[in-house]
Amino acid sequence: MTDLERRQDRAPVPSGWDYAPAPEARDIVTLEERYGLYIGGELVEPKSGEYFPTVSPASEEVLAEVGQAGPEDVDLAVQAARDAYDNGWSAISPAERAKYLFRIARILQERSREFAVLESLNGGKPIKESRDVDLPLAAAHFFYYAGWADKLEYAFPHRRPRSVGVAGQIIPWNFPLLMLAWKIAPALAGGNTVVLKPAESTPLSALLFADVLRQAELPPGVVNIVTGDGRAGAELVKHPDVDKIAFTGSTEVGKAIQRELAGTGKRLTLELGGKAANIIFDDAALDQAVEGIVNGIYFNQGHVCCAGSRLLVQESIYEPVIEKLKRRLTTLRVGDPLDKNTDVGAINSKQQLEKIEELVRSGEEEGADIYQPPCRLPEKGWWFVPTVFTNVAQSYRIAQEEIFGPVLSVLTFRTPDEAVEKANNTPYGLSAGVWTEKGSRILSMASRLEAGVVWANTYNRFDPTSPFGGYKESGFGREGGLHGLEPYLDLEESEVRG
Ligand code: NDP
């Protein structure tokens, strides 16, 4: 009899690997019952008189009421931004601007646990992601652009970089604080002022950020935050005194914004949807690739514009990859976003859940094979089991449309040419992944893939120094790196070239 068998007789070895709950305490977050709009350095009641509830997608509990900005409110926010621009911010010394950005970055670090809990509470994403990804990256963006604020002439040699004016910024619900940081940090570093509209379903971290601005003693009006639904975003876009619009969200709304701004002379950058190919060659390290596939599509419940939602596997390794992937899926823990062991949290909203369900139904109806691991979902809230579709044709909706949920469509290829052709067979062009042991193949694939970002032997890695953005229907303009400063600067050529 082996040792193990003897031990099983006396004290049974655990039969499963269930984790005990490890919830993060939520008392670090203090919620107000009601929030106004952040205009001119103060939280003010909306002139519209309207408020709407914001909920936790994991429990459907109402967390607070938030103001709905109407046309008059948006106008006041733009006026506050214009006054702050004209009366100080645009003329302040660049080193002084940098000081504020450094302060904001440090305060975000100091209050990171509070922000991480709030982000998971309001957005449904696992605490380990908000704690280890969203918060460190948000602070890193402010640090990075703080560094450039007084070095713009070195960043753009032979140019005379000058600020643009008032920036209107509209952000989505998948990375609320991180998208705020991507937008606000370069705008302020370039000497602009801001009116930001967070997504309707996730306004709370932007409102907490208003408190960071107060702590950092940022002059009133330099950043204004108008909460509300798409109507508030539309008002901001068409406001005549806004000089630049930066939008992240759906391709449909991005196109509407572009139409609205055509001929106005306003600057525009659009970061829209994606349907990225994650390409696995037969010489790739398979276990690492499977981790990359999982990170590519199940990270943040698949609510990621650059998610690796189309898996392209070389035919010769199709079976082992799918077997390993299915086995790995059985170990993903879906549930309470505030539990530190959770891998996949709640779907951000009921509407988003319905959209995912509709596309998954279409996949089954069109003839793809569905796999979902055994999984017990919480009774309240909005949830979706991590899903893999095999036997997918390129024409299926699940291979063409952005699902924006934890749903992977698997296709196969035989040659690199076929992989490139299939990967590029999409109206989008935001990102792609390549898994192979050959550096030459990585370089050759990267130069042929129509994608703004190509990851090699990794996926969903972000860094403030690295520009991010798309081609085709994924939008235009870049965020991050020096490229991310350009939309916020007038880059006139200087007369003297040295
Ligand atoms: P939207 O594009 O509608 O939302 C993005 C932001 O734009 C939100 O702040 C939204 O406000 C605002 N907005 C909505 N309508 C207008 C308008 N007419 N003018 C100006 N601003 C507007 O995305 P959804 O939240 O509706 O998501 C729909 C789909 O879009 C998702 O299923 C996903 O496929 C894709 N998406 C892509 C994202 C990306 O990062 N590329 C991010 C989010 C979604 P409000 O939240 O109040 O509607």
PDB file of C-alpha atoms in Angstrom, residues 7 54 127 154 175 197 237 244 270 428:
ATOM      1  CA  ARG A   7      -3.279   8.510   4.266  1.00  0.00           C
ATOM      2  CA  THR A  54     -25.757  53.143 -10.812  1.00  0.00           C
ATOM      3  CA  ILE A 127     -10.490  42.593  -7.940  1.00  0.00           C
ATOM      4  CA  TYR A 154      12.537  67.447 -27.096  1.00  0.00           C
ATOM      5  CA  PHE A 175     -11.755  50.068 -18.112  1.00  0.00           C
ATOM      6  CA  LYS A 197     -17.947  61.929 -19.952  1.00  0.00           C
ATOM      7  CA  VAL A 237     -19.425  66.290 -29.289  1.00  0.00           C
ATOM      8  CA  LYS A 244     -10.856  68.247 -29.795  1.00  0.00           C
ATOM      9  CA  LEU A 270     -11.458  57.290 -32.333  1.00  0.00           C
ATOM     10  CA  TYR A 428     -11.503  45.801 -37.767  1.00  0.00           C
TER      11      TYR A 428
END
